PDB file of C-alpha atoms in Angstrom:
ATOM      1  CA  UNK A 992      85.622  89.560 110.510  1.00  0.00           C
ATOM      2  CA  UNK A 993      85.464  87.871 113.897  1.00  0.00           C
ATOM      3  CA  UNK A 994      89.123  88.719 114.546  1.00  0.00           C
ATOM      4  CA  UNK A 995      88.311  92.411 114.696  1.00  0.00           C
ATOM      5  CA  UNK A 996      90.843  93.252 112.004  1.00  0.00           C
ATOM      6  CA  UNK A 997      89.937  94.373 108.515  1.00  0.00           C
ATOM      7  CA  UNK A 998      91.716  94.475 105.178  1.00  0.00           C
ATOM      8  CA  UNK A 999      93.972  92.401 102.954  1.00  0.00           C
ATOM      9  CA  UNK A1000      97.719  92.006 103.424  1.00  0.00           C
ATOM     10  CA  UNK A1001      98.378  92.276  99.666  1.00  0.00           C
ATOM     11  CA  UNK A1002      96.655  93.419  96.476  1.00  0.00           C
ATOM     12  CA  UNK A1003      96.440  89.736  95.412  1.00  0.00           C
ATOM     13  CA  UNK A1004      95.294  87.964  98.597  1.00  0.00           C
ATOM     14  CA  UNK A1005      94.356  84.696  96.855  1.00  0.00           C
ATOM     15  CA  UNK A1006      97.731  84.242  95.114  1.00  0.00           C
ATOM     16  CA  UNK A1007     100.550  82.284  96.720  1.00  0.00           C
ATOM     17  CA  UNK A1008     103.658  84.403  96.199  1.00  0.00           C
ATOM     18  CA  UNK A1009     106.170  86.577  97.975  1.00  0.00           C
ATOM     19  CA  UNK A1010     103.696  89.483  97.767  1.00  0.00           C
ATOM     20  CA  UNK A1011     103.352  89.655 101.540  1.00  0.00           C
ATOM     21  CA  UNK A1012     107.095  90.235 101.919  1.00  0.00           C
ATOM     22  CA  UNK A1013     107.178  92.802  99.092  1.00  0.00           C
ATOM     23  CA  UNK A1014     104.231  94.655 100.588  1.00  0.00           C
ATOM     24  CA  UNK A1015     105.687  94.558 104.091  1.00  0.00           C
ATOM     25  CA  UNK A1016     109.110  95.781 102.940  1.00  0.00           C
ATOM     26  CA  UNK A1017     108.105  98.354 100.339  1.00  0.00           C
ATOM     27  CA  UNK A1018     105.484 100.288 102.294  1.00  0.00           C
ATOM     28  CA  UNK A1019     105.390 102.750 105.129  1.00  0.00           C
ATOM     29  CA  UNK A1020     102.848 101.673 107.752  1.00  0.00           C
ATOM     30  CA  UNK A1021     100.620 103.959 109.798  1.00  0.00           C
ATOM     31  CA  UNK A1022      98.900 102.865 113.011  1.00  0.00           C
ATOM     32  CA  UNK A1023      95.103 102.889 112.678  1.00  0.00           C
ATOM     33  CA  UNK A1024      92.063 101.320 114.296  1.00  0.00           C
ATOM     34  CA  UNK A1025      89.862  98.685 112.694  1.00  0.00           C
ATOM     35  CA  UNK A1026      86.086  99.156 112.645  1.00  0.00           C
ATOM     36  CA  UNK A1027      86.055  97.057 115.842  1.00  0.00           C
ATOM     37  CA  UNK A1028      88.607  99.410 117.464  1.00  0.00           C
ATOM     38  CA  UNK A1029      91.529  96.974 117.172  1.00  0.00           C
ATOM     39  CA  UNK A1030      94.996  98.394 116.516  1.00  0.00           C
ATOM     40  CA  UNK A1031      96.294  97.580 113.070  1.00  0.00           C
ATOM     41  CA  UNK A1032      98.466  99.310 110.477  1.00  0.00           C
ATOM     42  CA  UNK A1033      97.519 100.681 107.062  1.00  0.00           C
ATOM     43  CA  UNK A1034      99.840 101.383 104.173  1.00  0.00           C
ATOM     44  CA  UNK A1035     100.439 105.106 103.866  1.00  0.00           C
ATOM     45  CA  UNK A1036     100.338 105.154 100.047  1.00  0.00           C
ATOM     46  CA  UNK A1037      96.957 103.561  99.268  1.00  0.00           C
ATOM     47  CA  UNK A1038      95.374 103.094 102.688  1.00  0.00           C
ATOM     48  CA  UNK A1039      93.924  99.845 101.328  1.00  0.00           C
ATOM     49  CA  UNK A1040      96.283  97.259 102.841  1.00  0.00           C
ATOM     50  CA  UNK A1041      96.787  96.211 106.424  1.00  0.00           C
ATOM     51  CA  UNK A1042      99.384  94.652 108.664  1.00  0.00           C
ATOM     52  CA  UNK A1043      99.411  93.724 112.322  1.00  0.00           C
ATOM     53  CA  UNK A1044     102.131  94.588 114.829  1.00  0.00           C
ATOM     54  CA  UNK A1045     103.261  90.959 114.607  1.00  0.00           C
ATOM     55  CA  UNK A1046     103.754  91.342 110.834  1.00  0.00           C
ATOM     56  CA  UNK A1047     105.793  94.518 111.281  1.00  0.00           C
ATOM     57  CA  UNK A1048     108.028  92.664 113.743  1.00  0.00           C
ATOM     58  CA  UNK A1049     109.330  90.575 110.825  1.00  0.00           C
ATOM     59  CA  UNK A1050     110.718  93.757 109.281  1.00  0.00           C
ATOM     60  CA  UNK A1051     112.042  95.378 112.454  1.00  0.00           C
ATOM     61  CA  UNK A1052     113.631  92.327 114.086  1.00  0.00           C
ATOM     62  CA  UNK A1053     117.250  91.888 112.903  1.00  0.00           C
ATOM     63  CA  UNK A1054     116.975  88.077 112.849  1.00  0.00           C
ATOM     64  CA  UNK A1055     113.763  87.977 110.792  1.00  0.00           C
ATOM     65  CA  UNK A1056     114.531  91.033 108.643  1.00  0.00           C
ATOM     66  CA  UNK A1057     117.095  89.158 106.553  1.00  0.00           C
ATOM     67  CA  UNK A1058     114.465  86.553 105.607  1.00  0.00           C
ATOM     68  CA  UNK A1059     111.934  89.242 104.690  1.00  0.00           C
ATOM     69  CA  UNK A1060     114.499  90.808 102.358  1.00  0.00           C
ATOM     70  CA  UNK A1061     115.476  87.445 100.818  1.00  0.00           C
ATOM     71  CA  UNK A1062     111.866  86.408 100.214  1.00  0.00           C
ATOM     72  CA  UNK A1063     110.911  89.864  98.962  1.00  0.00           C
ATOM     73  CA  UNK A1064     113.608  89.666  96.312  1.00  0.00           C
ATOM     74  CA  UNK A1065     113.198  86.008  95.301  1.00  0.00           C
ATOM     75  CA  UNK A1066     109.737  84.524  94.787  1.00  0.00           C
ATOM     76  CA  UNK A1067     111.207  81.152  93.717  1.00  0.00           C
ATOM     77  CA  UNK A1068     113.138  80.910  96.986  1.00  0.00           C
ATOM     78  CA  UNK A1069     110.007  81.724  98.967  1.00  0.00           C
ATOM     79  CA  UNK A1070     107.946  79.125  97.074  1.00  0.00           C
ATOM     80  CA  UNK A1071     110.631  76.438  97.493  1.00  0.00           C
ATOM     81  CA  UNK A1072     110.944  77.085 101.233  1.00  0.00           C
ATOM     82  CA  UNK A1073     107.169  77.235 101.630  1.00  0.00           C
ATOM     83  CA  UNK A1074     106.746  73.917  99.783  1.00  0.00           C
ATOM     84  CA  UNK A1075     109.465  72.272 101.886  1.00  0.00           C
ATOM     85  CA  UNK A1076     107.861  73.475 105.120  1.00  0.00           C
ATOM     86  CA  UNK A1077     104.312  72.623 104.113  1.00  0.00           C
TER      87      UNK A1077
END
């Protein structure tokens, strides 16, 4: 990819759902390098998913963390809020 990053954020990257928030919350992330030597993070369990430092900030920041947890636990809430914002 032209961005220099490689990998999907979820196991279902073409499905609109709260999968991003579940994946972000439920996994341990390990710093790695992309094939273009860009820093990214890979899930420790499968080593097949990726996140960027900006994604991990959603989980570590106290203000954003509460939304990650809410959306992770409630797909309908995520879809309603997404539809309202879109």
